[in-house]
Each structure stands twice: as C-alpha cells, then as structure tokens.
Amino acid sequence: KAFAILLGNAIKTFLVSGFMLLIFQYWVTSHLYSLSTWLKNLDIGRSFDKFHLNRSIGKSKKEDELDEVVIAINEMQSNLKNYLADLIESEENYRSIFENSVEGVFQSTPEGKFIVVNPAFAKNIGYESPKEVIDQITDIQTQLYVNPEDRIKYRQRLQEFGQVKDFEYKVRCKDGSQI
C-alpha cells in the first residue's frame, strides 16, 4: 500500500512538473526563441524595425522581465542606429576633406603599395586620377622615390616615433621629372 501511495505521488509530481515545463516553454522560452531569431536577422545598416513580443499582457498590464529585455534591446538598436548615422556622416566629412584637399595625401602599405591616393597627389605627380597612380605605381620605394633609401629612412622614423613630421624627399613624376 505504501508503494502505491509513493507511486501515485511520483506520477502526480511528474505530471505537475511536466505541466509547469510546458507553461514555462510557452510563456518564456518561445519568446526567447523569437527574440533570438529577430536578432540573427537584424541588419543594423538597413533594418530598424523594433522587436515586439507576440503575447497578451494579463489583467495587471504590468511589464515583466521579458518586456524589460525587449525595451532594452529596442533602445540599444535605436542607439546603434544613431551611432551608425553619426559614423556615416563623419566618414563622409573626412572623405570630402581628403578628396578636396589641395595637399597631396596618400596611404600605403609597409610593403610600398598605395592603398588610397587623393586627387591632389595624383595631379601633383602628373597622373590623371588616383586610380591611375594606384594601378601604375606598384612599388613606391623604387618607382616614386628618387632616392629609394629615403623610403627606408621614412619607415624607420615611423617605426621609432610612431609618426613622421617635416620629412622631405624627392619623387619621380609620371613624365620622369622630379619634384
């Protein structure tokens, strides 16, 4: 008889636990899955749809922890949207300064290949466009510098001090002249 009572209580406990797990699955886990799917599909550069839980709030109409998570994520997404817009505007401003500068400006790899060249630099050394400079000059040390050792000195100073100021060197223009 004691065994039957214990077995009956075990079955009741098992059924109640299973029912509680189903409720937990329905009320919490399913919402976490939908949130996870929404986050995986979020494209911060293009999509700014806010996340909403597909559930009805009970009679109390009080927000719970899941609502707080959704609010925090939507606020974070809004902040990221604003930061992205600011970053894009800043990049456009600096690009405009770079492109419209009257001074020649370029960026190169340590190995001596141009990464980017502004129009003033291309014009100063006799090329039609920045693209032409990048395509034609594949080794800055030997093709641009009149004295290739100057490139070595420049790199040494850059490595030693982290920056180089007032470094003068002669460059070879497209037509072979030197400036």
mmCIF file of C-alpha atoms in Angstrom:
data_model
loop_
_atom_site.group_PDB
_atom_site.id
_atom_site.type_symbol
_atom_site.label_atom_id
_atom_site.label_comp_id
_atom_site.label_asym_id
_atom_site.label_seq_id
_atom_site.Cartn_x
_atom_site.Cartn_y
_atom_site.Cartn_z
ATOM 1 C CA LYS A 1 0.000 0.000 0.000
ATOM 2 C CA ALA A 2 2.840 2.455 0.810
ATOM 3 C CA PHE A 3 4.409 1.669 -2.553
ATOM 4 C CA ALA A 4 1.151 2.511 -4.345
ATOM 5 C CA ILE A 5 0.908 5.850 -2.496
ATOM 6 C CA LEU A 6 4.519 6.690 -3.328
ATOM 7 C CA LEU A 7 3.987 5.699 -6.950
ATOM 8 C CA GLY A 8 0.818 7.797 -7.153
ATOM 9 C CA ASN A 9 2.594 10.823 -5.656
ATOM 10 C CA ALA A 10 5.527 10.337 -8.039
ATOM 11 C CA ILE A 11 3.177 10.263 -11.029
ATOM 12 C CA LYS A 12 1.352 13.402 -9.796
ATOM 13 C CA THR A 13 4.683 15.186 -9.253
ATOM 14 C CA PHE A 14 5.852 14.147 -12.697
ATOM 15 C CA LEU A 15 2.627 15.387 -14.330
ATOM 16 C CA VAL A 16 2.656 18.693 -12.433
ATOM 17 C CA SER A 17 6.352 19.216 -13.312
ATOM 18 C CA GLY A 18 5.679 18.447 -16.961
ATOM 19 C CA PHE A 19 2.742 20.856 -16.994
ATOM 20 C CA MET A 20 4.930 23.573 -15.407
ATOM 21 C CA LEU A 21 7.613 22.989 -18.033
ATOM 22 C CA LEU A 22 5.034 23.365 -20.800
ATOM 23 C CA ILE A 23 3.828 26.631 -19.294
ATOM 24 C CA PHE A 24 7.414 27.869 -18.952
ATOM 25 C CA GLN A 25 8.079 26.841 -22.565
ATOM 26 C CA TYR A 26 5.002 28.703 -23.757
ATOM 27 C CA TRP A 27 5.409 31.869 -21.680
ATOM 28 C CA VAL A 28 9.171 32.327 -21.683
ATOM 29 C CA THR A 29 11.186 30.098 -23.968
ATOM 30 C CA SER A 30 9.099 30.642 -27.098
ATOM 31 C CA HIS A 31 9.579 34.400 -26.696
ATOM 32 C CA LEU A 32 13.316 33.945 -26.251
ATOM 33 C CA TYR A 33 13.412 31.909 -29.465
ATOM 34 C CA SER A 34 11.542 34.620 -31.355
ATOM 35 C CA LEU A 35 13.918 37.239 -29.921
ATOM 36 C CA SER A 36 16.911 35.135 -30.928
ATOM 37 C CA THR A 37 15.578 34.762 -34.485
ATOM 38 C CA TRP A 38 14.901 38.502 -34.733
ATOM 39 C CA LEU A 39 18.440 39.307 -33.533
ATOM 40 C CA LYS A 40 20.002 36.852 -36.004
ATOM 41 C CA ASN A 41 18.135 38.534 -38.865
ATOM 42 C CA LEU A 42 18.855 42.073 -37.698
ATOM 43 C CA ASP A 43 20.784 44.126 -40.247
ATOM 44 C CA ILE A 44 21.728 47.259 -38.331
ATOM 45 C CA GLY A 45 22.627 49.100 -41.524
ATOM 46 C CA ARG A 46 19.255 48.571 -43.176
ATOM 47 C CA SER A 47 16.529 47.346 -40.860
ATOM 48 C CA PHE A 48 15.324 49.302 -37.887
ATOM 49 C CA ASP A 49 12.074 47.510 -37.101
ATOM 50 C CA LYS A 50 11.527 47.314 -33.379
ATOM 51 C CA PHE A 51 11.045 43.929 -31.751
ATOM 52 C CA HIS A 52 7.642 43.146 -30.250
ATOM 53 C CA LEU A 53 6.610 40.159 -28.177
ATOM 54 C CA ASN A 54 3.572 38.416 -29.596
ATOM 55 C CA ARG A 55 1.732 37.928 -26.353
ATOM 56 C CA SER A 56 -1.068 39.465 -24.420
ATOM 57 C CA ILE A 57 -0.372 41.064 -21.103
ATOM 58 C CA GLY A 58 -2.564 39.825 -18.298
ATOM 59 C CA LYS A 59 -5.158 41.814 -16.425
ATOM 60 C CA SER A 60 -2.486 43.536 -14.362
ATOM 61 C CA LYS A 61 -0.991 45.163 -17.500
ATOM 62 C CA LYS A 62 2.384 45.225 -15.726
ATOM 63 C CA GLU A 63 5.634 44.783 -17.622
ATOM 64 C CA ASP A 64 7.727 41.801 -16.627
ATOM 65 C CA GLU A 65 11.354 40.832 -17.171
ATOM 66 C CA LEU A 66 10.796 39.863 -20.811
ATOM 67 C CA ASP A 67 9.268 43.246 -21.519
ATOM 68 C CA GLU A 68 12.293 44.904 -19.892
ATOM 69 C CA VAL A 69 14.644 42.878 -22.120
ATOM 70 C CA VAL A 70 12.688 43.894 -25.234
ATOM 71 C CA ILE A 71 12.725 47.560 -24.192
ATOM 72 C CA ALA A 72 16.488 47.408 -23.574
ATOM 73 C CA ILE A 73 17.132 45.754 -26.942
ATOM 74 C CA ASN A 74 14.975 48.291 -28.782
ATOM 75 C CA GLU A 75 16.799 51.150 -27.022
ATOM 76 C CA MET A 76 20.144 49.580 -27.899
ATOM 77 C CA GLN A 77 19.072 49.245 -31.530
ATOM 78 C CA SER A 78 17.963 52.885 -31.596
ATOM 79 C CA ASN A 79 21.326 53.977 -30.118
ATOM 80 C CA LEU A 80 23.204 51.878 -32.674
ATOM 81 C CA LYS A 81 21.149 53.444 -35.454
ATOM 82 C CA ASN A 82 22.106 56.921 -34.232
ATOM 83 C CA TYR A 83 25.776 55.983 -33.826
ATOM 84 C CA LEU A 84 25.810 54.495 -37.313
ATOM 85 C CA ALA A 85 24.280 57.655 -38.797
ATOM 86 C CA ASP A 86 26.884 59.768 -36.967
ATOM 87 C CA LEU A 87 29.670 57.494 -38.161
ATOM 88 C CA ILE A 88 28.492 57.673 -41.770
ATOM 89 C CA GLU A 89 28.267 61.469 -41.577
ATOM 90 C CA SER A 90 31.749 61.672 -40.056
ATOM 91 C CA GLU A 91 33.182 59.374 -42.725
ATOM 92 C CA GLU A 92 31.574 61.491 -45.456
ATOM 93 C CA ASN A 93 33.055 64.652 -43.920
ATOM 94 C CA TYR A 94 36.571 63.207 -43.735
ATOM 95 C CA ARG A 95 36.282 61.750 -47.228
ATOM 96 C CA SER A 96 35.290 65.183 -48.519
ATOM 97 C CA ILE A 97 38.291 66.769 -46.792
ATOM 98 C CA PHE A 98 40.566 64.075 -48.242
ATOM 99 C CA GLU A 99 39.143 64.306 -51.766
ATOM 100 C CA ASN A 100 39.075 68.113 -51.884
ATOM 101 C CA SER A 101 42.391 68.818 -50.180
ATOM 102 C CA VAL A 102 44.863 70.907 -52.163
ATOM 103 C CA GLU A 103 47.672 68.978 -50.480
ATOM 104 C CA GLY A 104 48.661 65.597 -51.836
ATOM 105 C CA VAL A 105 47.714 62.837 -49.398
ATOM 106 C CA PHE A 106 48.133 59.095 -49.673
ATOM 107 C CA GLN A 107 48.092 55.950 -47.578
ATOM 108 C CA SER A 108 50.316 53.000 -48.357
ATOM 109 C CA THR A 109 51.166 49.558 -47.081
ATOM 110 C CA PRO A 110 54.504 48.967 -45.336
ATOM 111 C CA GLU A 111 55.477 46.935 -48.405
ATOM 112 C CA GLY A 112 55.157 50.012 -50.625
ATOM 113 C CA LYS A 113 51.804 49.709 -52.364
ATOM 114 C CA PHE A 114 49.315 52.557 -52.423
ATOM 115 C CA ILE A 115 46.044 51.916 -50.616
ATOM 116 C CA VAL A 116 44.441 55.279 -51.334
ATOM 117 C CA VAL A 117 45.572 58.459 -53.066
ATOM 118 C CA ASN A 118 43.760 61.769 -53.199
ATOM 119 C CA PRO A 119 43.274 63.686 -56.478
ATOM 120 C CA ALA A 120 45.765 66.417 -55.489
ATOM 121 C CA PHE A 121 48.549 63.877 -55.020
ATOM 122 C CA ALA A 122 47.802 62.275 -58.386
ATOM 123 C CA LYS A 123 47.778 65.665 -60.104
ATOM 124 C CA ASN A 124 50.996 66.789 -58.366
ATOM 125 C CA ILE A 125 52.938 63.855 -59.803
ATOM 126 C CA GLY A 126 51.369 64.077 -63.254
ATOM 127 C CA TYR A 127 48.698 61.389 -63.212
ATOM 128 C CA GLU A 128 45.111 61.790 -64.390
ATOM 129 C CA SER A 129 43.472 60.081 -61.432
ATOM 130 C CA PRO A 130 44.143 58.392 -58.093
ATOM 131 C CA LYS A 131 43.242 55.057 -59.700
ATOM 132 C CA GLU A 132 45.962 55.530 -62.307
ATOM 133 C CA VAL A 133 48.552 56.146 -59.562
ATOM 134 C CA ILE A 134 47.474 53.052 -57.660
ATOM 135 C CA ASP A 135 47.477 50.930 -60.830
ATOM 136 C CA GLN A 136 50.785 52.241 -62.233
ATOM 137 C CA ILE A 137 52.958 52.544 -59.121
ATOM 138 C CA THR A 138 53.255 49.116 -57.571
ATOM 139 C CA ASP A 139 56.485 49.738 -55.606
ATOM 140 C CA ILE A 140 56.661 53.171 -54.006
ATOM 141 C CA GLN A 141 60.283 52.798 -52.924
ATOM 142 C CA THR A 142 61.649 52.238 -56.420
ATOM 143 C CA GLN A 143 59.029 53.895 -58.640
ATOM 144 C CA LEU A 144 58.118 57.024 -56.646
ATOM 145 C CA TYR A 145 61.139 57.909 -54.513
ATOM 146 C CA VAL A 146 64.055 59.370 -56.448
ATOM 147 C CA ASN A 147 66.310 58.101 -53.679
ATOM 148 C CA PRO A 148 64.930 54.698 -52.544
ATOM 149 C CA GLU A 149 66.852 54.993 -49.249
ATOM 150 C CA ASP A 150 64.514 57.841 -48.294
ATOM 151 C CA ARG A 151 61.651 55.351 -48.061
ATOM 152 C CA ILE A 152 63.732 53.223 -45.700
ATOM 153 C CA LYS A 153 64.536 56.291 -43.549
ATOM 154 C CA TYR A 154 60.870 57.264 -43.516
ATOM 155 C CA ARG A 155 59.787 53.803 -42.368
ATOM 156 C CA GLN A 156 62.486 53.724 -39.671
ATOM 157 C CA ARG A 157 61.339 57.067 -38.263
ATOM 158 C CA LEU A 158 57.722 55.984 -38.387
ATOM 159 C CA GLN A 159 58.505 52.781 -36.529
ATOM 160 C CA GLU A 160 60.704 54.542 -33.979
ATOM 161 C CA PHE A 161 58.496 57.574 -33.218
ATOM 162 C CA GLY A 162 55.043 56.454 -34.357
ATOM 163 C CA GLN A 163 54.781 59.471 -36.657
ATOM 164 C CA VAL A 164 56.897 61.398 -39.117
ATOM 165 C CA LYS A 165 56.959 65.196 -39.393
ATOM 166 C CA ASP A 166 58.799 67.517 -41.755
ATOM 167 C CA PHE A 167 60.271 64.681 -43.800
ATOM 168 C CA GLU A 168 61.291 65.905 -47.244
ATOM 169 C CA TYR A 169 62.090 63.669 -50.180
ATOM 170 C CA LYS A 170 62.124 63.870 -53.943
ATOM 171 C CA VAL A 171 59.585 61.974 -56.003
ATOM 172 C CA ARG A 172 59.594 60.890 -59.593
ATOM 173 C CA CYS A 173 56.628 62.157 -61.633
ATOM 174 C CA LYS A 174 54.891 60.235 -64.396
ATOM 175 C CA ASP A 175 56.854 62.121 -67.081
ATOM 176 C CA GLY A 176 60.169 61.352 -65.331
ATOM 177 C CA SER A 177 60.669 64.815 -63.871
ATOM 178 C CA GLN A 178 61.436 65.207 -60.177
ATOM 179 C CA ILE A 179 59.780 67.331 -57.510
#
